[in-house]
XYZ file of C-alpha atoms in Angstrom:
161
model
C 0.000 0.000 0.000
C 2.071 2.958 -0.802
C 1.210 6.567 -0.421
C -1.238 6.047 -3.570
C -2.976 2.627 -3.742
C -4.851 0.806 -1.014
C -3.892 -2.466 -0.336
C -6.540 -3.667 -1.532
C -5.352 -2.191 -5.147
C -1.895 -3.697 -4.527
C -3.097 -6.794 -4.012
C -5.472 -6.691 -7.356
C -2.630 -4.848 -9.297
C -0.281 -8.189 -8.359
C -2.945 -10.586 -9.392
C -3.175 -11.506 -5.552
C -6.337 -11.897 -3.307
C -6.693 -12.713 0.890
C -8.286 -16.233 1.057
C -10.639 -17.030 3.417
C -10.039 -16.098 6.862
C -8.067 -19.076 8.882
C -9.406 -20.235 11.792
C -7.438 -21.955 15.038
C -6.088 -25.628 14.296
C -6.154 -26.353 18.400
C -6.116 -24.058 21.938
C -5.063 -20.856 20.700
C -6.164 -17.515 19.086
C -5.505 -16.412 15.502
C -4.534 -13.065 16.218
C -3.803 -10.213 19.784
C -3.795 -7.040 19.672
C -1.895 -4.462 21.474
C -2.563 -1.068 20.863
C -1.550 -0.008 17.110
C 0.235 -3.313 16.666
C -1.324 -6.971 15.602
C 0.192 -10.445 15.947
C -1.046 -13.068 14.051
C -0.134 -16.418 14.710
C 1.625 -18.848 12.683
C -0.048 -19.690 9.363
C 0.942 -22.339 7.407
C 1.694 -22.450 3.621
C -2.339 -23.785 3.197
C -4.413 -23.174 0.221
C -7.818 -24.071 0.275
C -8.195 -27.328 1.692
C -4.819 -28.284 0.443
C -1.427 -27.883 2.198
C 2.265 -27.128 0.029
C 3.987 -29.897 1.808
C 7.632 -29.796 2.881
C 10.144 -30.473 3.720
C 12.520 -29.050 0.251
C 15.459 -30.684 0.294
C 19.318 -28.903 -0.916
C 19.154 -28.609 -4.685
C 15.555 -28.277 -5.173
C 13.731 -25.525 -7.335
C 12.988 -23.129 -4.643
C 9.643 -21.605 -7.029
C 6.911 -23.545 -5.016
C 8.571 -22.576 -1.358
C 8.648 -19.015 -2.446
C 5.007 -19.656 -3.322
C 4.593 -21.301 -0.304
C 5.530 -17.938 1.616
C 3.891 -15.568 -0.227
C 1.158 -17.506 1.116
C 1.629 -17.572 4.108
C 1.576 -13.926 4.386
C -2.104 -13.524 2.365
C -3.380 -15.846 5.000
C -1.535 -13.694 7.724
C -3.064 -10.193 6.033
C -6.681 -12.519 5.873
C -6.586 -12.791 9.689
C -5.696 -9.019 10.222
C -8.563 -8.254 7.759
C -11.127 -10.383 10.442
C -9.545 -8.478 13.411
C -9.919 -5.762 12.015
C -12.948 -6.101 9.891
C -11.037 -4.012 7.274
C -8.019 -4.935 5.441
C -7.072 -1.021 4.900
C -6.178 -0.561 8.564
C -3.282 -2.065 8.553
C -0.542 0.763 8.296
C 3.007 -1.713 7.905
C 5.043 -4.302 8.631
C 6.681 -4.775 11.955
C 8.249 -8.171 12.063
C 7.744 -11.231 10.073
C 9.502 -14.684 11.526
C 9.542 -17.539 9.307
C 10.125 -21.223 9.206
C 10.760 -23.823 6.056
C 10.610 -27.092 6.695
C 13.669 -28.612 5.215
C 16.538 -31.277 5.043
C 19.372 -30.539 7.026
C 21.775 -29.287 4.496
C 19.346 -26.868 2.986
C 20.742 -23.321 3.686
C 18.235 -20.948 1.504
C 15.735 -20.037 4.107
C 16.234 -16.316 3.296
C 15.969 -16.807 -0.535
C 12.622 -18.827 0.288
C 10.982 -15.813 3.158
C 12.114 -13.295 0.767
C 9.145 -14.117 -1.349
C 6.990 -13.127 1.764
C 9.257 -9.948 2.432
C 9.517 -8.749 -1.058
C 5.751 -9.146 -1.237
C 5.254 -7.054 1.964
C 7.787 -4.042 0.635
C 5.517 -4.183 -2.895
C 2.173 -3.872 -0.893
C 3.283 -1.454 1.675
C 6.563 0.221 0.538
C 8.039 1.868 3.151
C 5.747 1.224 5.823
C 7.029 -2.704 5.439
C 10.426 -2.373 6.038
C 10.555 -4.840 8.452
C 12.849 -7.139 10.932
C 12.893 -10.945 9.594
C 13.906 -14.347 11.384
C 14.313 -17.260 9.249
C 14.774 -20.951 10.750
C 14.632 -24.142 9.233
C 13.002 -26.943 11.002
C 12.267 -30.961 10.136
C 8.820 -30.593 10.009
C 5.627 -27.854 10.187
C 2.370 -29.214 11.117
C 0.292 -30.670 8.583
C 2.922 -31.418 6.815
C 3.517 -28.217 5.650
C 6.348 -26.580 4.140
C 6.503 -23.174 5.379
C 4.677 -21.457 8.191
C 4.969 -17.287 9.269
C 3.736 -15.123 11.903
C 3.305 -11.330 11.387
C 3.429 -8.230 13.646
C 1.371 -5.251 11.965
C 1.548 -1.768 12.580
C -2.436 -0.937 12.783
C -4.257 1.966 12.878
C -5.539 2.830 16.101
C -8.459 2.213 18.216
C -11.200 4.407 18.369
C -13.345 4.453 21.110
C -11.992 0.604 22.564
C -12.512 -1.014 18.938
């Protein structure tokens, strides 16, 4: 979303549009927030009913884990477009952190989150400069092959909405 477009116009101008909103796989909440910021949790690399499995192993075509992240971060803006029952107040990007599940000589976790981080400066320019961790694990749940959790910068609350 730069100075000019909504983010809902980014997303359209990229082709791109928030899937459903994701609901909580077990005894958590999808999303807190604290003043003007939002955390979603985790959200997994899930497309419709379907899930882009992992793990990628060292040598692989890193296209569909790029996919994979990208995403992960429309399901992440879908759940800060239920808390907020409007996609346009989210302002930026705070922090992203990211996990691919992966063999244990595979060593491109940034190449595969940068997807998710390059999407992030294209909607929001400069308001999504953000800070990014990147781990690799053995296995997501589900099967999946990556999973991210966002921090927003929101706008803020009027009157304790």
């Amino acid at each position: 979303m730069t100075a000019t477009t909504s983010l809902t116009d980014g997303l359209d101008a990229l082709g791109l549009q928030l899937p459903e909103t994701p609901r909580a796989n077990g005894s958590y909440v999808t999303w807190h927030r604290d003043g003007d910021t939002l955390a979603t949790s985790g959200q997994l690399s899930r497309e419709g009913d379907g899930v882009i499995k992992g793990p990628i192993q060292a040598g692989d075509d890193l296209s569909e884990a790029r996919r994979a992240a990208q995403v992960c971060l429309l399901r992440a803006l879908a759940v800060a477009r239920s808390a907020l029952g409007d996609v346009e107040q989210v302002r930026g990007v705070i922090s992203m952190r990211g996990y691919v599940a992966c063999a244990a000589d595979f060593e491109q976790h940034s190449v595969v989150l940068d997807a998710a981080s390059e999407l992030i400066l294209a909607l929001f320019g400069e308001a999504g400069q953000h800070i990014r961790t990147a781990v690799g694990v053995s296995s997501l749940p589900s099967g999946g092959l990556v999973e991210i959790e966002v921090v927003f910068r929101v706008a803020p609350q009027i009157d304790g909405q």
